[in-house]
Coordinates of C-alpha atoms in Angstrom, one line a residue:
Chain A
X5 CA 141.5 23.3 -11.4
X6 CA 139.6 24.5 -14.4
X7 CA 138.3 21.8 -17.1
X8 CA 136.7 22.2 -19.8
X9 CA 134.3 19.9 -21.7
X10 CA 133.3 20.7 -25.7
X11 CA 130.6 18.6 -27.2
X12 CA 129.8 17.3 -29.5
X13 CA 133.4 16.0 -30.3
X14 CA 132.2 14.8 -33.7
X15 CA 129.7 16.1 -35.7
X16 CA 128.2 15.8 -39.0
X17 CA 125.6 17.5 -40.6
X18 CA 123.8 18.4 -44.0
X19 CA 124.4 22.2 -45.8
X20 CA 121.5 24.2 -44.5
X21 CA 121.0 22.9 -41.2
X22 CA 121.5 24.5 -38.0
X23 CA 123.1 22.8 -35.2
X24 CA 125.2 24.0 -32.1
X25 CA 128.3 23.0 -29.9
X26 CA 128.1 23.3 -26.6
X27 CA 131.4 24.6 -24.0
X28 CA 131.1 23.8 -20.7
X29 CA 133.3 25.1 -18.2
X30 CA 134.4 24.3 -14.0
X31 CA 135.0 27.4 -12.0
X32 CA 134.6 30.9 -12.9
X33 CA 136.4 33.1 -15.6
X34 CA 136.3 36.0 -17.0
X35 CA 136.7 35.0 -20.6
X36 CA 136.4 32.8 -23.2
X37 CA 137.9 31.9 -26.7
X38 CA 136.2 30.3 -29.8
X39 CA 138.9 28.8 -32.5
X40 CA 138.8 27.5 -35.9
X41 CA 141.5 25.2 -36.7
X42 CA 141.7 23.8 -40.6
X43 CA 143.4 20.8 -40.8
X44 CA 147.4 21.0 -40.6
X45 CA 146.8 24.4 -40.2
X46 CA 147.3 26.9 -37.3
X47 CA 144.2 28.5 -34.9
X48 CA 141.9 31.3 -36.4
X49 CA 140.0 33.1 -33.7
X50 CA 136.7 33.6 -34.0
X51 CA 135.2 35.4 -31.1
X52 CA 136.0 36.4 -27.4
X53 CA 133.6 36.7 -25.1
X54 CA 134.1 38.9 -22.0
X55 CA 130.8 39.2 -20.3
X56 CA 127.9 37.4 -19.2
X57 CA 125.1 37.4 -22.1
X58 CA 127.9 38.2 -24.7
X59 CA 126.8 37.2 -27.8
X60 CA 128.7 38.1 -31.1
X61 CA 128.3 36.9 -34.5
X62 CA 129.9 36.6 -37.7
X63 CA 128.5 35.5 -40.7
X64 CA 126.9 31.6 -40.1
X65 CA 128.1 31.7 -36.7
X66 CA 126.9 32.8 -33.5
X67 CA 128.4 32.5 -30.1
X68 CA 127.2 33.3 -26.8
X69 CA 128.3 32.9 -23.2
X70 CA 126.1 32.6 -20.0
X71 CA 128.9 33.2 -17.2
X72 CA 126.4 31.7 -14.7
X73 CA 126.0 28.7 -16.0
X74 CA 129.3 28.5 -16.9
X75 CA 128.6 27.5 -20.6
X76 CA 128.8 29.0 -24.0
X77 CA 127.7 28.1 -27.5
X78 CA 128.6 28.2 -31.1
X79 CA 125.4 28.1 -32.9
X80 CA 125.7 27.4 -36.7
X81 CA 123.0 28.8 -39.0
X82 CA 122.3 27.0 -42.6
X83 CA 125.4 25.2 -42.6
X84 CA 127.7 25.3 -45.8
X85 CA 130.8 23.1 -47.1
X86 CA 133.5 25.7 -46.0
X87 CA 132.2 25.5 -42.4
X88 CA 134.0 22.1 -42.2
X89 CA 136.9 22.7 -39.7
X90 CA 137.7 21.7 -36.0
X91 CA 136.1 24.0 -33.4
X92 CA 138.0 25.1 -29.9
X93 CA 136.9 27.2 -26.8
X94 CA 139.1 27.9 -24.9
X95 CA 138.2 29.4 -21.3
X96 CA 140.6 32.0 -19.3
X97 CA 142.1 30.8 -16.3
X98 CA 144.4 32.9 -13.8
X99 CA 145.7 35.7 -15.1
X100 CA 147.5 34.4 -18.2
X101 CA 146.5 30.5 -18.8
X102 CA 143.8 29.4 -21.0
X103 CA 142.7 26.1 -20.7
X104 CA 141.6 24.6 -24.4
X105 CA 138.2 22.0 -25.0
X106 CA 139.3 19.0 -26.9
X107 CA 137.5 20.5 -29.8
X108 CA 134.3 19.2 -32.3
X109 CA 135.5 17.7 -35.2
X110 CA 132.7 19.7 -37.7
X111 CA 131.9 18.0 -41.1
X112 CA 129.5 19.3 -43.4
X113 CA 127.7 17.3 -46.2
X114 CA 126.1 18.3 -48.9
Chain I
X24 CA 148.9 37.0 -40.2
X25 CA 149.9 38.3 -36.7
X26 CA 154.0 38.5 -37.7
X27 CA 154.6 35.9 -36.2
X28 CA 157.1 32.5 -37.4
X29 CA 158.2 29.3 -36.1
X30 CA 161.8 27.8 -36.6
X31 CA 161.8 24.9 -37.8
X32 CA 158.9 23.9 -38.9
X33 CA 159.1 20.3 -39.1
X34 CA 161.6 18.4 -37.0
X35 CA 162.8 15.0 -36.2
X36 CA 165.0 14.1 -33.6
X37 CA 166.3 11.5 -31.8
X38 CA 165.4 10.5 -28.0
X39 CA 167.9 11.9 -25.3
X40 CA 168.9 14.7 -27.7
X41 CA 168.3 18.7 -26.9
X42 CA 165.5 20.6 -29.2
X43 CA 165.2 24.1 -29.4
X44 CA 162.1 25.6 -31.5
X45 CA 162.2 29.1 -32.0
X46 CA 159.0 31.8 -31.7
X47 CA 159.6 35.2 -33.7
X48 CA 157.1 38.1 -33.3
X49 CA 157.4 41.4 -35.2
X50 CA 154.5 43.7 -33.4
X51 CA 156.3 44.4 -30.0
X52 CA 153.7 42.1 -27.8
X53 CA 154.3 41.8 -24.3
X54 CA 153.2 38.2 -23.7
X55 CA 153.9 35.2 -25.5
X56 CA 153.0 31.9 -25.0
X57 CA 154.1 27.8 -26.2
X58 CA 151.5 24.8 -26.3
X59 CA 151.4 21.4 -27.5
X60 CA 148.5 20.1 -29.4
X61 CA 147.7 16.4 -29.2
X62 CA 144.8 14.4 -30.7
X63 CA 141.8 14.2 -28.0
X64 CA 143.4 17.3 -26.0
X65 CA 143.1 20.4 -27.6
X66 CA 145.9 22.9 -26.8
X67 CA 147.6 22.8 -23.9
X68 CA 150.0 25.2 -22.0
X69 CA 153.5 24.7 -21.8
X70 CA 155.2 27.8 -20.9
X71 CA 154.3 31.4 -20.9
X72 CA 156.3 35.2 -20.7
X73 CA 154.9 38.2 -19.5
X74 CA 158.2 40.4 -20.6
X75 CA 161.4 40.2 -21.4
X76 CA 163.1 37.0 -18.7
X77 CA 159.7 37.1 -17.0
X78 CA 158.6 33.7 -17.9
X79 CA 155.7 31.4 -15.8
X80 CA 155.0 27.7 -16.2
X81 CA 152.2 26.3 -18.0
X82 CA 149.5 22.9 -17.3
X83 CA 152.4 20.4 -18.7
X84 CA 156.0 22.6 -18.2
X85 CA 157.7 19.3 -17.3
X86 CA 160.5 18.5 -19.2
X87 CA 160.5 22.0 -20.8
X88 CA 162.5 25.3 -20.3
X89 CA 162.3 28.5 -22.1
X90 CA 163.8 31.7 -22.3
X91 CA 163.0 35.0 -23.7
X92 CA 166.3 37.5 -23.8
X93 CA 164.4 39.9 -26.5
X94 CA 161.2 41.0 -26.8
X95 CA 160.7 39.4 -30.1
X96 CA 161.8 36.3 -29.5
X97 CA 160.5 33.0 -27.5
X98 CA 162.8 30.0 -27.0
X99 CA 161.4 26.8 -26.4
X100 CA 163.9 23.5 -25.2
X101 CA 163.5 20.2 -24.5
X102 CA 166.6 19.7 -22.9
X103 CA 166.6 15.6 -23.3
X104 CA 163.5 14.9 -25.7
X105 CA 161.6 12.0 -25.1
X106 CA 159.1 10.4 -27.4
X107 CA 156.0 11.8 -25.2
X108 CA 157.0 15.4 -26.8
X109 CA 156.3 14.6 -30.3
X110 CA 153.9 16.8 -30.6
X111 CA 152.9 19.8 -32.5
X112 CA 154.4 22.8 -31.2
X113 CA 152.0 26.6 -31.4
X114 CA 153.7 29.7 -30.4
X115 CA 150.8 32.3 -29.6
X116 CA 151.2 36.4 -28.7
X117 CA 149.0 38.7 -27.2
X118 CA 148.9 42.2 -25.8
X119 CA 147.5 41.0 -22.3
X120 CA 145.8 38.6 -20.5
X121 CA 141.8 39.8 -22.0
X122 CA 143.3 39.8 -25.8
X123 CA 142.7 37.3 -28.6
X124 CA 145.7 34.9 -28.4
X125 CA 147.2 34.7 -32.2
X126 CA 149.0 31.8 -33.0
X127 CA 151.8 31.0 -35.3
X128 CA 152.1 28.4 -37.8
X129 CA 152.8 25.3 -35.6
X130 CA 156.2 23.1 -35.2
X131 CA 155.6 19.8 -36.1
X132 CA 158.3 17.5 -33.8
X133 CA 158.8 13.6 -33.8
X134 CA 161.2 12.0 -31.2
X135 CA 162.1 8.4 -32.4

């Protein structure tokens, strides 16, 4: 059975540094999921990631997937305030399930 | 916004009593999906349908049933809740198994 293991689960860090959260993963799939969840609020994706050495980026954030290793990472660059958010991956399993990290709790400081 | 709504929103119940929460979606997707969302677990699957009465069980199915009669719609019941389900309740859709899952607005339940 896949599992799934996101860490750090807590993190806080200072506006302009870089950190990253790390997604590591059982058995092998074929995809894999990076949310933003505000809180009270519903999931935002991010990014999907369907390939080994997939890497995609949007603004502050990068993520990347090494199938082989069966991990993938959410790199943040020069954090800011609005970053501040719960982070999920979530990791394709079977042909329709999705099995979700417990998520990093991200706060950013100034 | 994907077009899609929960019904209701918020909801408290009593134990031993049936709870239906309701998914709408407005863009014709062929799968649809219902987790639970608990502190310390992330999201976790409940139920899914691949088509109209074509539904599958998810990680943690028991104690739920669902049932999809349209396309557009995505029925989720706890037939006798118990106070284990409170929960938050996210609908998602997709248009198959490789696509971004887009999620609804969330159902916030409490059993007492």
């Amino acid at each position: 059975e896949l599992k799934v293991e996101q860490n750090p689960l807590f993190l806080s860090m200072q506006e302009g540094k870089n950190y990253t959260i790390y997604c590591n993963y059982s058995t092998t799939s074929d995809r894999l999921y990076w949310y933003r969840q505000d809180p009270g609020k519903s999931l935002e994706s991010l990014f999907v990631l369907l390939s080994n050495g997939a890497v995609k980026q949007e603004g502050r954030l990068m993520a990347s997937l090494d199938t082989k290793a069966r991990l993938s990472t959410l790199h943040i660059t020069a954090a800011v305030h609005d970053l501040s958010a719960t982070y999920f991956c979530a990791v394709g399993y079977n042909n329709n399930d999705m099995r979700f990290g417990a998520g990093t709790r991200l706060t950013v400081k100034p | 916004d994907a077009g899609i709504t929960q019904s209701p929103r918020h909801k408290v119940t009593e134990t031993g009593t049936p709870v239906t929460l309701r998914c709408h979606q407005t863009e014709n997707h062929r799968y649809m999906y219902w987790y639970r969302q608990d502190p310390g677990h992330g999201l976790r699957l409940i139920h899914y349908s691949y088509g109209v009465k074509d539904t599958d069980k998810g990680e943690v199915s028991d104690g739920y049933s669902v049932s999809r009669s349209k396309t557009e719609d995505f029925l989720l019941t706890l037939e006798s809740a118990t106070s284990s389900q409170t929960s938050v309740y996210f609908c998602a859709i997709n248009s198959g198994p490789q696509e971004t899952q887009y999620f609804g607005p969330g159902t916030r339940l409490l059993v007492l």
